[in-house]
C-alpha cells in the first residue's frame, strides 16, 4: 500500500553542493555566451548553468542520457526550467566547454538565454488530449526548426516568448506571450442527444457556454444550440461527450501577439489576436511558420533595443503594426465579447 | 501489429530542433503502446484530427486526483492504446533533480508505462504519459516507496510551482523553494482530494520578473518584492560606465516612474525610493550595481486564469506587502489563503475560478468576507461610474 500525502521530494536533497553552500547568497550573474549563465556568489564561488533545448515530450532514453551527462560534468545534478529547457549545473569552469561539445555531438542545442527565442511552452495536442483543434508537438517542432537561429543566439531586441495551446482552454501561457499559437474551431458542436441523455449533467453543460448559446431541450432530455450565438470555443464538449466539435476541414490556428508577464518597465499584458485563422497543414504547418517568422523579423527590424513585442506595438500603435507586418486587419480582430469596449479607440489620435 | 510507414512524422525528424518523433521512436523500440502511438499520431496527421475519446475517470486508492484517464477512439486498430492514462508526479521545488531521483522514475516507468514523459507539464508536474488502468496502483505504490507523490488534477489544489529563487538568483526576495515545498506539504489533503468549486493554483516567483508567469498562470501569485529602497553600489555604477553602458538612455529613460537620476559628471546614480514601483528594469540592466532593498517580502495577487469562461484574467493585488518567512512557517500567508478558500468554497459556483467568483460578487464583498482592508494599490484607478453599493449600517435610519 502506498504512503499517502508525503508530498514531493525534498528539494534540499536535489541541490548540488555549490548551491547548498551559496543558497541565497548570489551576488550577480552574467551571460558569457548564448545558453551559458555564470552566477557569482558573495564568497566568489562561480556556478555555470548550461541551458539546453528539449522537445518536452521525451523518452526514458533522453532522461537517462542527460543523467549520464550530469554525472560526468555536474556531479550528478541538473534542473529543468519553467520553459521546459534542461539546465546543467556546472561548478567546475573547466568542464563547461567539454559539456557543450558533448551536447553538440548529441544534437542538443545550447541557447535560450538573453534576447533569444527560448523554448515554446506547449500542450498535448493530438498526442494525448481529447479537445484539441491542432497538434502541439508538431507545430512546435516546425516553428523551432524555422527559428532555430534565434534559440542559439541573442540577437533580438529583447527576449521573445512563444507559446502554443491546442485549444481555447489555453493551457500554458498563450494568453500572456509575445507570440501565441492557439488551436481554434470554426463550426458549432454537433449534438448527440443519446450521449447527452446518458452521460451529461445538463445544467453544468448549459452553464459552460460563455455566450449563453446553449438552452435545455426538455422534450429530448437534452440541449439545443443557437448556432448564431456560438463562437466554437468547445467548452461544451469539455463538459459533455455529446457535443462533438472537432472538424478536420475547419479547425486550425489563430495567432496572438504582444503579451508579457514580467513587470519590468511596463505592466503585464495580454496577447492580442492578429491572425484569426490559419489552416492545419501537417506535418510542417508552413502557413504558421511563415506568419510567425514575419512577425519575428518585423519586430527584430523595428523595435528598440530592450523593447518587448508588446511594448514595441503599444509605442508605434497597432495600426502601424499591421502596416509594417503586412498582416490584413479584418472585423474578426475587433473584440465583441464582454470586456470589449475598453479595446475600442476612444480617441482621435491615430496614424494613417 | 504490422509495420506501418510514418512518412509525415518522419519529416519531423529532420531539422535542427530536437525531435519529439525521434523520442517516440526511441520509446517504440521497447514498448508496444509507444509504437502504436506513433502510428495513431501519423493517422491524426493524415486526418487532421485527434483520436482520443472524451474524458476518462481513473485514479489510485486514497486520492481523487493525480491521474488523467485517456482512451483511444480506435481501440480495435490500436489495442495497446485502448487505455493510455497520464500520471502526474509532483516535482521538487524549482525542478532541481539529482540523477538518482530521475533514474528511479525512469526505472519504474520503463517497467509499467509507455516510456514517454513530459518534463514538465505546464503546472510543473513530471508527466508520465501513457499506461493502463491496472498499472496505476502499482506505479503509485512503487513511486511512493521511493519518496515520490502524485500531483494534482480536477477541482483541487494543483501542484504549486516556483522559480529558481535563492537557489540560483540574486534577485530572490524570499525563499521560493522553501515556500513552495512547505505550502505543498501543508495542503496535501486539498491537493489530493478535490473538494472545491474548481481548480486552484499557486505559483511562487522571487521577484517582479515573475519567471513562473504566476500573475497569468495561477489563481494565487506570490511575487517577491521589497518595501524600502533599491541599493546602489556607486563603484559598480562607474564600472558599468567604463564598460560603455549608456545609463541615461538604457536605464533612467526606461524607468516607468522617472525615479532614477544619473549625474553624468559625478557618474552617480540615485533613486527617489517612494517613486519606485520595483519593476526590476534597472536591476535587470545593472545586476552588479543595483540590488533589491533589505526589507523583503511578497505581493499577493489573486484571480489569474486562462480564457474559459469569462476571458483570461491576470491576477490583481490583494495584499501589497506580506512577509514570507520560513521561520514562522509562512503562517500569515496560510491564515489568509484558508480564509480565501473558505469564502470561495462557500460562494463559488461549479467550475467557477476564484477570479470569476470575485468578479461576480464584487471586491467589496470579497475583501469584507476575508478581512482585508481596501487600499489604493489594489486598483489602477478608481471607478468612473457612480453605481456604489452602501451597506445598510452605514446609512442613517
XYZ file of C-alpha atoms in Angstrom:
749
model
C 0.000 0.000 0.000
C 1.311 3.367 -0.972
C 2.315 6.035 1.512
C -0.238 8.832 1.189
C 0.286 12.571 1.434
C 4.071 12.566 1.693
C 4.400 15.384 -0.829
C 7.133 15.969 -3.387
C 10.781 15.063 -2.943
C 12.541 17.494 -0.627
C 14.288 19.946 -2.948
C 17.188 20.226 -0.491
C 18.270 16.701 -1.415
C 18.190 17.629 -5.092
C 20.560 20.618 -4.947
C 24.247 20.400 -5.888
C 26.786 21.236 -3.126
C 27.651 24.625 -4.651
C 24.021 25.702 -4.314
C 23.816 24.475 -0.714
C 26.922 26.491 0.090
C 25.758 29.678 -1.611
C 21.995 29.450 -1.102
C 20.515 32.957 -1.014
C 23.988 34.486 -1.276
C 24.235 35.033 -5.015
C 25.763 38.400 -5.854
C 25.297 38.829 -9.613
C 25.132 36.907 -12.879
C 26.496 37.249 -16.398
C 25.539 35.711 -19.733
C 29.023 34.972 -21.176
C 27.626 33.374 -24.330
C 24.256 32.162 -25.623
C 22.977 29.336 -23.444
C 25.515 29.847 -20.655
C 24.844 31.721 -17.391
C 27.525 32.467 -14.827
C 26.344 33.146 -11.279
C 28.823 34.542 -8.765
C 28.165 34.420 -5.021
C 29.251 36.690 -2.187
C 32.007 34.173 -1.410
C 33.257 34.371 -5.010
C 32.011 30.881 -5.895
C 31.088 30.517 -9.566
C 28.259 28.382 -10.920
C 27.854 27.874 -14.657
C 24.444 26.864 -15.976
C 24.339 25.426 -19.481
C 20.811 25.683 -20.896
C 19.702 23.103 -23.451
C 16.605 22.913 -25.631
C 14.335 19.906 -25.092
C 11.298 18.698 -27.056
C 9.493 18.379 -23.654
C 7.880 15.152 -24.893
C 10.808 12.825 -24.246
C 11.644 9.148 -23.814
C 13.343 7.377 -20.932
C 16.486 7.257 -23.048
C 16.558 11.059 -23.232
C 16.323 11.400 -19.441
C 18.957 8.713 -18.905
C 21.251 10.379 -21.424
C 21.042 13.772 -19.714
C 21.594 11.973 -16.379
C 24.794 10.444 -17.769
C 25.968 13.891 -18.871
C 25.054 15.377 -15.479
C 27.033 12.624 -13.740
C 30.063 13.241 -15.925
C 30.112 17.058 -15.884
C 27.933 18.227 -12.967
C 28.418 15.801 -10.069
C 25.009 14.283 -10.771
C 22.749 17.371 -10.619
C 20.586 19.182 -13.146
C 17.329 21.089 -13.314
C 14.542 21.957 -15.696
C 13.359 25.495 -16.388
C 9.841 26.927 -16.427
C 10.072 26.777 -20.260
C 10.993 23.064 -20.235
C 14.662 23.535 -21.074
C 17.293 21.435 -19.288
C 19.957 23.224 -17.255
C 23.246 21.518 -16.430
C 24.680 22.989 -13.221
C 28.465 23.063 -13.603
C 30.639 24.122 -10.648
C 33.929 23.396 -12.412
C 34.561 26.081 -15.064
C 36.918 23.751 -16.939
C 34.026 21.395 -17.669
C 31.788 23.956 -19.405
C 33.261 23.714 -22.900
C 33.662 19.897 -22.827
C 29.991 19.650 -21.780
C 28.929 21.949 -24.615
C 30.944 19.810 -27.044
C 29.324 16.631 -25.695
C 25.868 18.217 -26.091
C 26.740 19.232 -29.637
C 27.683 15.635 -30.508
C 24.234 14.537 -29.371
C 22.418 17.214 -31.353
C 21.204 19.032 -28.250
C 21.060 22.815 -28.810
C 22.632 25.166 -26.255
C 20.812 28.518 -26.040
C 17.614 30.128 -24.833
C 19.233 32.856 -22.724
C 19.133 36.645 -23.064
C 17.452 38.266 -26.070
C 16.684 34.943 -27.710
C 13.640 32.849 -28.594
C 13.668 30.231 -25.862
C 11.661 27.014 -25.824
C 7.962 27.087 -26.777
C 5.651 26.396 -23.831
C 3.133 23.959 -25.303
C 0.457 21.375 -24.628
C -0.681 17.827 -25.528
C -2.293 18.177 -28.951
C -3.105 15.029 -30.908
C -0.607 13.066 -28.774
C -2.829 12.864 -25.696
C -5.750 15.324 -25.437
C -9.430 14.865 -26.392
C -10.312 18.517 -27.163
C -7.510 19.841 -29.433
C -8.094 21.832 -32.620
C -4.479 21.344 -33.684
C -1.377 19.399 -32.732
C 1.153 20.797 -30.254
C 4.432 18.901 -30.660
C 4.384 19.042 -34.472
C 3.725 22.776 -34.748
C 6.363 23.483 -32.103
C 8.953 21.376 -33.917
C 8.170 23.127 -37.222
C 8.390 26.615 -35.688
C 11.575 25.920 -33.682
C 13.308 24.381 -36.720
C 12.421 27.533 -38.639
C 13.546 29.916 -35.865
C 16.472 27.797 -34.625
C 18.992 30.592 -35.200
C 17.185 32.716 -32.607
C 17.453 29.998 -29.939
C 21.231 29.704 -30.237
C 21.879 33.485 -30.400
C 20.748 36.606 -28.530
C 20.307 38.998 -31.419
C 16.703 40.110 -30.900
C 15.766 43.453 -29.297
C 14.570 41.555 -26.182
C 13.602 38.087 -25.040
C 10.767 36.741 -27.201
C 8.488 34.095 -25.708
C 6.380 31.882 -27.964
C 3.639 29.638 -26.605
C 1.209 27.198 -28.136
C -2.129 25.915 -26.888
C -4.016 23.286 -28.869
C -7.474 24.666 -27.946
C -9.123 27.702 -26.345
C -8.623 26.272 -22.848
C -5.204 27.828 -23.428
C -3.331 25.561 -21.034
C 0.109 27.072 -20.562
C 0.941 30.656 -21.396
C -0.738 31.525 -24.709
C -2.717 34.412 -23.211
C 0.451 36.144 -21.973
C 3.168 35.531 -24.598
C 4.995 37.684 -27.142
C 3.653 35.329 -29.806
C 0.935 32.743 -29.182
C -0.321 29.994 -31.473
C -3.792 28.802 -30.451
C -5.891 25.976 -31.884
C -9.379 27.169 -32.907
C -12.582 25.635 -34.230
C -14.908 27.401 -36.681
C -18.031 25.238 -36.584
C -20.645 24.705 -33.819
C -20.872 21.430 -31.875
C -22.850 18.505 -33.292
C -25.348 17.404 -30.668
C -25.700 13.696 -29.896
C -28.902 13.545 -27.818
C -28.313 9.913 -26.841
C -24.885 10.676 -25.348
C -26.197 13.757 -23.559
C -29.071 11.802 -22.023
C -26.705 9.093 -20.832
C -23.668 10.911 -19.562
C -24.232 14.643 -19.077
C -25.271 16.929 -16.264
C -27.345 19.323 -18.353
C -27.300 22.411 -16.057
C -23.492 22.305 -15.961
C -23.428 21.952 -19.727
C -25.727 24.970 -20.152
C -23.620 26.977 -17.678
C -20.391 26.153 -19.517
C -21.236 28.352 -22.514
C -19.656 31.829 -22.389
C -22.228 33.325 -24.772
C -25.374 31.600 -23.481
C -25.848 29.752 -26.765
C -26.958 26.529 -25.086
C -30.514 26.032 -23.749
C -32.110 22.936 -22.198
C -34.280 20.854 -24.509
C -36.691 19.116 -22.089
C -38.517 17.294 -24.876
C -35.358 15.406 -25.857
C -33.928 15.478 -22.290
C -31.014 17.169 -23.988
C -29.949 20.648 -25.122
C -30.310 22.908 -28.129
C -27.598 25.222 -29.507
C -28.289 28.626 -31.006
C -25.667 28.468 -33.749
C -25.781 32.241 -34.259
C -24.518 32.762 -30.705
C -21.864 30.017 -30.784
C -18.226 31.057 -31.313
C -16.980 27.418 -31.224
C -14.932 27.609 -28.012
C -15.523 23.904 -27.370
C -16.120 24.308 -23.636
C -19.426 22.413 -24.009
C -17.516 19.458 -25.436
C -15.234 19.579 -22.394
C -18.414 19.171 -20.318
C -20.138 16.540 -22.448
C -19.122 13.854 -24.949
C -22.404 14.588 -26.744
C -21.139 17.926 -28.088
C -18.563 16.822 -30.693
C -16.852 19.879 -32.164
C -13.690 18.631 -33.850
C -13.890 19.372 -37.589
C -10.748 18.484 -39.583
C -11.735 20.666 -42.542
C -12.334 23.804 -40.480
C -10.097 23.535 -37.410
C -6.822 25.432 -37.456
C -4.845 28.003 -35.514
C -5.020 31.687 -34.610
C -2.003 33.889 -33.914
C -1.887 36.345 -30.983
C 0.964 38.721 -30.146
C 2.190 41.232 -27.584
C 1.659 39.510 -24.208
C 4.119 39.673 -21.329
C 4.186 38.682 -17.655
C 7.230 40.497 -16.240
C 6.649 43.894 -14.630
C 9.849 45.443 -15.986
C 9.155 48.913 -17.459
C 5.520 48.164 -18.366
C 2.730 46.203 -16.706
C 1.966 42.614 -17.704
C -0.057 42.464 -20.932
C -2.404 40.003 -22.611
C -1.613 38.673 -26.070
C -3.918 40.127 -28.758
C -5.238 38.355 -31.844
C -3.715 39.473 -35.151
C -4.499 36.463 -37.376
C -7.894 34.798 -36.746
C -7.239 31.624 -38.725
C -4.548 29.613 -40.471
C -5.163 26.055 -41.672
C -3.781 22.894 -40.112
C -1.259 21.743 -42.648
C 0.779 18.900 -41.130
C 3.494 17.907 -40.839
C 5.205 21.316 -41.279
C 2.394 23.907 -40.924
C 4.071 26.245 -43.488
C 1.405 28.985 -43.179
C 2.052 29.116 -39.435
C 5.853 29.132 -39.627
C 5.736 31.854 -42.307
C 3.375 34.011 -40.240
C 5.464 33.661 -37.073
C 8.718 34.378 -38.899
C 7.214 37.501 -40.487
C 6.198 38.831 -37.073
C 9.589 37.978 -35.516
C 11.543 39.606 -38.341
C 9.385 42.732 -38.478
C 9.779 43.130 -34.711
C 13.551 42.493 -34.877
C 13.970 45.112 -37.607
C 11.875 47.818 -35.948
C 11.826 47.542 -32.150
C 14.215 49.480 -29.919
C 16.868 47.547 -28.066
C 15.399 46.163 -24.852
C 11.807 46.584 -26.031
C 9.425 43.619 -25.728
C 6.998 42.809 -28.573
C 4.006 44.283 -26.725
C 5.925 47.414 -25.720
C 7.023 47.972 -29.307
C 3.486 47.597 -30.648
C 1.945 49.825 -27.965
C 4.572 52.503 -28.756
C 4.099 52.510 -32.516
C 0.351 51.779 -32.361
C -1.459 48.648 -33.528
C -2.443 50.279 -36.823
C 1.263 50.688 -37.568
C 1.930 47.058 -36.581
C -0.489 45.896 -39.275
C 1.126 48.208 -41.843
C 4.673 47.085 -41.034
C 3.882 43.357 -40.954
C 1.567 43.480 -43.946
C -0.964 41.433 -41.967
C -4.516 42.071 -43.102
C -6.791 43.615 -40.479
C -10.376 42.464 -40.534
C -13.508 42.664 -38.392
C -12.787 39.332 -36.677
C -9.995 41.063 -34.771
C -12.378 43.591 -33.180
C -13.441 42.278 -29.792
C -17.156 41.552 -29.398
C -17.102 39.655 -26.085
C -17.998 41.013 -22.628
C -14.967 43.241 -21.947
C -14.707 44.610 -25.479
C -15.463 48.336 -25.116
C -12.157 49.194 -23.489
C -10.346 47.893 -26.602
C -12.085 50.414 -28.895
C -10.207 53.612 -29.743
C -11.941 56.345 -27.760
C -9.575 58.999 -29.054
C -8.949 60.903 -32.287
C -5.207 60.209 -32.048
C -4.104 57.578 -34.556
C -1.840 57.115 -37.553
C -2.935 56.706 -41.199
C 0.964 -5.130 -35.169
C 2.169 -4.925 -38.767
C 4.922 -2.448 -39.577
C 3.440 0.739 -40.979
C 5.119 3.689 -42.526
C 5.012 7.134 -40.921
C 6.023 9.484 -43.742
C 4.554 12.649 -42.197
C 6.151 12.127 -38.797
C 9.439 11.095 -40.418
C 9.514 14.592 -41.907
C 9.596 15.950 -38.349
C 12.815 14.072 -37.592
C 14.582 16.483 -39.930
C 15.751 19.939 -38.853
C 17.934 21.147 -36.001
C 15.463 21.325 -33.099
C 15.346 18.091 -31.037
C 12.563 15.915 -32.437
C 9.689 14.525 -30.384
C 9.200 11.968 -33.174
C 12.695 10.632 -32.535
C 11.753 10.387 -28.854
C 8.549 8.444 -29.588
C 10.520 6.146 -31.896
C 13.074 5.500 -29.133
C 10.252 4.524 -26.776
C 8.610 2.454 -29.545
C 11.631 0.156 -29.718
C 10.906 -1.039 -26.185
C 7.170 -0.545 -25.831
C 4.234 -1.632 -27.976
C 1.933 1.198 -26.840
C 4.511 3.826 -27.849
C 4.797 2.102 -31.216
C 1.050 2.312 -31.676
C 1.096 5.948 -30.541
C 3.434 6.705 -33.424
C 1.002 5.158 -35.880
C -2.048 6.757 -34.302
C -0.351 10.140 -34.478
C 0.531 9.570 -38.140
C -3.155 8.855 -38.712
C -4.049 12.094 -36.895
C -1.672 13.955 -39.214
C -3.381 12.395 -42.237
C -6.893 13.085 -40.967
C -6.084 16.384 -39.194
C -7.853 15.383 -36.010
C -7.136 13.796 -32.631
C -8.208 10.252 -31.813
C -8.755 10.291 -28.053
C -12.136 9.549 -26.541
C -13.834 12.083 -24.325
C -12.821 12.124 -20.653
C -11.906 9.158 -18.507
C -12.071 8.772 -14.732
C -9.326 6.644 -13.179
C -7.097 7.042 -10.152
C -5.373 5.458 -7.191
C -6.723 4.422 -3.797
C -6.983 7.247 -1.282
C -6.789 10.066 -3.832
C -9.349 11.847 -6.014
C -6.860 13.352 -8.436
C -3.413 12.927 -9.955
C -4.237 10.687 -12.922
C -5.727 11.789 -16.253
C -7.642 8.939 -17.855
C -7.421 8.607 -21.618
C -8.838 6.078 -24.113
C -8.272 5.842 -27.860
C -11.408 6.041 -30.010
C -9.919 3.330 -32.261
C -9.214 0.500 -29.786
C -9.646 -2.231 -32.415
C -6.904 -0.754 -34.578
C -4.648 0.213 -31.653
C -5.307 -2.291 -28.847
C -2.368 -1.091 -26.760
C -3.832 2.418 -26.702
C -7.276 1.282 -25.552
C -6.225 2.856 -22.227
C -3.350 5.348 -22.219
C -3.515 7.285 -18.940
C -1.268 10.083 -17.678
C 0.234 10.079 -14.184
C 1.211 13.448 -12.701
C 4.190 13.263 -10.331
C 4.734 16.276 -8.066
C 8.170 17.659 -8.956
C 10.700 19.023 -6.445
C 10.762 22.817 -5.886
C 12.438 24.634 -8.782
C 12.650 21.400 -10.830
C 16.022 20.552 -9.263
C 16.936 16.860 -9.503
C 19.794 14.603 -8.654
C 20.300 11.927 -11.284
C 19.435 9.146 -8.834
C 15.894 10.521 -8.466
C 15.408 10.833 -12.224
C 16.722 7.314 -12.841
C 14.335 5.953 -10.217
C 11.358 7.448 -12.063
C 12.702 6.058 -15.350
C 13.091 2.525 -13.943
C 9.533 2.420 -12.606
C 8.107 3.924 -15.778
C 10.063 1.583 -18.046
C 8.548 -1.390 -16.272
C 4.967 -0.131 -16.007
C 4.358 2.537 -18.638
C 4.961 3.645 -22.220
C 8.422 5.085 -21.578
C 7.214 8.514 -22.743
C 7.161 11.545 -20.458
C 6.777 15.319 -20.388
C 9.462 17.168 -18.461
C 7.376 19.002 -17.381
C 3.674 19.756 -17.592
C 2.798 23.462 -17.647
C 1.720 23.452 -13.996
C 5.039 21.851 -13.076
C 4.395 18.126 -12.615
C 6.580 15.448 -14.154
C 4.171 13.801 -16.592
C 4.282 10.046 -17.147
C 2.494 9.703 -20.471
C 0.554 6.534 -21.125
C -0.211 3.454 -19.073
C -3.074 1.036 -18.457
C -5.586 1.123 -15.620
C -4.212 -1.975 -13.867
C -0.753 -0.419 -13.655
C -1.854 2.777 -11.877
C -1.859 1.456 -8.311
C 1.451 -0.451 -8.686
C 3.051 2.663 -10.205
C 1.886 4.782 -7.291
C 2.944 2.148 -4.742
C 6.437 1.970 -6.196
C 6.789 5.732 -6.646
C 5.700 6.388 -3.077
C 8.112 3.750 -1.791
C 10.867 5.863 -3.347
C 9.597 9.099 -1.805
C 7.553 10.496 -4.704
C 3.943 11.609 -4.535
C 1.332 12.424 -7.148
C 0.453 15.941 -8.242
C -2.998 17.492 -8.508
C -5.807 17.298 -11.064
C -9.512 18.105 -11.049
C -11.188 20.595 -8.703
C -8.366 20.646 -6.175
C -5.217 22.491 -5.239
C -2.965 21.845 -8.216
C 0.733 21.224 -7.744
C 2.331 24.525 -6.729
C 5.499 25.553 -8.548
C 8.184 28.163 -8.076
C 11.095 29.907 -9.759
C 14.741 29.007 -9.117
C 14.738 31.589 -6.300
C 17.628 31.776 -3.809
C 18.917 28.503 -5.273
C 20.495 30.485 -8.099
C 19.213 34.029 -8.388
C 20.456 37.234 -6.819
C 17.036 38.894 -7.224
C 15.090 36.474 -4.976
C 13.196 38.451 -2.311
C 12.031 35.385 -0.372
C 12.756 31.669 -0.317
C 10.504 30.489 -3.139
C 11.792 26.905 -2.988
C 11.044 26.538 0.713
C 7.688 28.360 0.438
C 6.606 26.047 -2.395
C 7.751 22.917 -0.518
C 6.289 23.946 2.834
C 2.919 25.049 1.449
C 2.605 21.996 -0.827
C 3.124 19.780 2.224
C 0.733 21.781 4.390
C -2.104 21.326 1.897
C -1.634 17.693 0.833
C -5.286 16.923 1.578
C -6.532 19.806 -0.574
C -4.150 18.709 -3.344
C -5.043 15.008 -3.408
C -8.764 15.094 -2.644
C -10.725 17.527 -4.843
C -13.321 19.342 -2.738
C -13.660 22.776 -4.295
C -15.766 24.522 -6.943
C -12.884 24.264 -9.396
C -9.095 24.120 -9.667
C -6.808 26.435 -7.675
C -3.150 27.111 -8.470
C -0.273 28.658 -6.524
C 2.884 29.949 -8.160
C 5.799 31.455 -6.291
C 8.066 33.972 -8.043
C 11.013 35.550 -6.209
C 10.715 38.983 -7.860
C 8.604 41.003 -10.295
C 10.361 39.401 -13.286
C 7.901 36.596 -12.491
C 9.811 33.708 -14.076
C 6.950 31.270 -13.320
C 4.418 33.602 -15.019
C 2.477 33.449 -11.753
C 0.408 36.562 -12.487
C -1.094 34.901 -15.560
C -0.991 31.213 -14.694
C -2.009 30.916 -11.039
C -5.109 31.787 -9.036
C -2.792 32.985 -6.278
C 0.501 34.560 -7.338
C 3.139 35.256 -4.691
C 5.600 37.730 -6.206
C 8.694 38.732 -4.242
C 9.298 42.437 -3.587
C 10.756 44.879 -1.036
C 9.408 47.861 0.877
C 12.478 50.084 1.318
C 14.814 51.423 -1.358
C 16.877 49.637 -4.001
C 20.545 49.525 -3.001
C 23.003 51.184 -5.380
C 26.732 50.414 -5.399
C 28.271 53.593 -6.869
C 31.606 51.920 -7.649
C 29.816 49.276 -9.682
C 27.844 52.044 -11.446
C 31.136 53.610 -12.526
C 32.328 50.223 -13.759
C 29.237 49.981 -15.999
C 30.009 53.485 -17.354
C 33.568 52.368 -18.066
C 32.214 49.333 -19.948
C 30.274 51.758 -22.173
C 26.728 51.334 -20.819
C 24.627 54.416 -21.579
C 22.932 54.574 -18.193
C 20.795 57.605 -19.024
C 19.307 56.020 -22.151
C 19.189 52.336 -21.237
C 18.293 52.594 -17.561
C 16.982 56.025 -16.475
C 14.945 56.879 -19.570
C 13.215 53.487 -19.400
C 12.293 53.790 -15.715
C 8.468 53.820 -15.763
C 8.212 56.419 -12.985
C 11.291 58.545 -13.673
C 12.564 57.607 -10.241
C 16.209 57.237 -11.290
C 18.604 60.166 -11.740
C 22.050 59.813 -13.270
C 24.606 62.548 -12.749
C 26.846 62.288 -15.800
C 29.528 64.453 -14.193
C 29.958 62.532 -10.949
C 28.794 59.264 -12.580
C 26.487 58.732 -9.633
C 23.080 57.105 -9.809
C 20.360 57.974 -7.305
C 16.781 56.904 -6.757
C 13.668 58.533 -5.308
C 12.638 55.451 -3.346
C 8.999 56.462 -2.807
C 8.549 56.928 -6.578
C 9.931 53.471 -7.473
C 7.389 50.740 -8.344
C 10.043 47.971 -8.106
C 9.534 46.874 -11.727
C 13.074 45.358 -11.834
C 14.188 47.085 -15.055
C 17.219 48.895 -13.589
C 18.228 45.825 -11.575
C 17.942 43.644 -14.685
C 20.140 46.030 -16.652
C 22.746 46.580 -13.914
C 22.692 43.459 -11.696
C 26.206 44.138 -10.392
C 25.330 47.675 -9.248
C 21.703 47.543 -8.081
C 20.031 45.087 -5.723
C 16.565 44.829 -4.192
C 16.095 46.522 -0.798
C 16.585 44.855 2.558
C 13.014 44.785 3.844
C 11.786 41.921 1.724
C 8.529 40.032 1.340
C 5.935 39.446 -1.359
C 2.931 40.952 -3.080
C -0.075 38.609 -3.149
C -2.232 38.721 -6.299
C -5.422 36.770 -6.853
C -7.510 35.719 -9.841
C -5.102 34.792 -12.643
C -6.597 32.300 -15.107
C -6.937 31.464 -18.769
C -9.758 32.128 -21.232
C -12.665 29.909 -20.202
C -15.371 31.086 -19.305
C -15.291 34.890 -18.978
C -11.971 35.774 -20.714
C -8.428 35.462 -19.401
C -7.659 37.335 -16.164
C -4.328 38.475 -14.799
C -4.011 38.282 -11.039
C -4.653 41.550 -9.180
C -3.235 42.886 -5.912
C -4.985 41.843 -2.717
C -2.042 42.269 -0.323
C 0.617 44.824 -1.371
C 3.255 43.503 1.040
C 3.468 40.417 3.221
C 6.446 38.848 4.950
C 7.173 35.367 3.619
C 9.338 33.833 6.344
C 10.218 30.155 6.712
C 10.956 30.823 10.408
C 7.289 31.469 11.200
C 6.185 28.672 8.840
C 4.607 31.158 6.392
C 1.784 31.445 8.911
C 0.371 34.820 7.848
C 0.110 33.597 4.269
C -1.528 30.311 5.270
C -4.059 32.096 7.503
C -5.045 34.295 4.581
C -5.387 31.530 1.972
C -7.507 29.455 4.327
C -9.926 32.382 4.759
C -9.966 32.836 0.989
C -10.669 29.139 0.315
C -13.459 29.073 2.871
C -15.150 32.035 1.182
C -14.707 30.628 -2.321
C -15.814 27.122 -1.327
C -18.965 28.662 0.150
C -19.693 31.129 -2.670
C -18.121 29.771 -5.859
C -20.358 28.147 -8.452
C -19.460 24.828 -10.030
C -16.421 25.288 -12.298
C -16.011 28.925 -11.326
C -12.394 30.013 -10.811
C -11.867 32.283 -7.822
C -11.170 35.269 -10.077
C -14.606 34.858 -11.628
C -16.254 34.446 -8.223
C -14.717 37.715 -7.015
C -15.683 39.391 -10.286
C -19.294 38.185 -9.944
C -19.744 39.044 -6.251
C -17.523 42.119 -6.133
C -14.241 43.043 -4.498
C -16.057 44.803 -1.625
C -17.870 41.613 -0.710
C -14.697 39.560 -1.062
C -12.486 41.929 0.970
C -15.039 42.234 3.755
C -15.536 38.479 3.917
C -11.844 37.575 4.115
C -10.946 40.538 6.319
C -8.646 42.529 4.061
C -8.535 46.337 4.041
C -9.208 48.164 0.763
C -6.086 50.066 -0.317
C -5.308 52.113 -3.454
C -2.624 49.608 -4.516
C -5.477 47.252 -5.464
C -6.584 49.332 -8.456
C -5.024 51.118 -11.421
C -7.635 53.827 -10.949
C -10.903 54.292 -9.017
C -14.251 53.561 -10.606
C -15.653 56.062 -13.111
C -19.321 55.189 -12.601
C -21.303 56.250 -9.508
C -23.099 52.921 -9.003
C -21.997 52.341 -5.414
C -23.487 49.751 -3.060
C -23.877 51.054 0.523
C -24.221 48.646 3.416
C -27.337 49.362 5.499
C -25.390 50.006 8.696
C -23.631 52.980 7.074
C -26.960 54.677 6.290
C -28.980 56.850 8.725
C -32.162 55.122 9.706
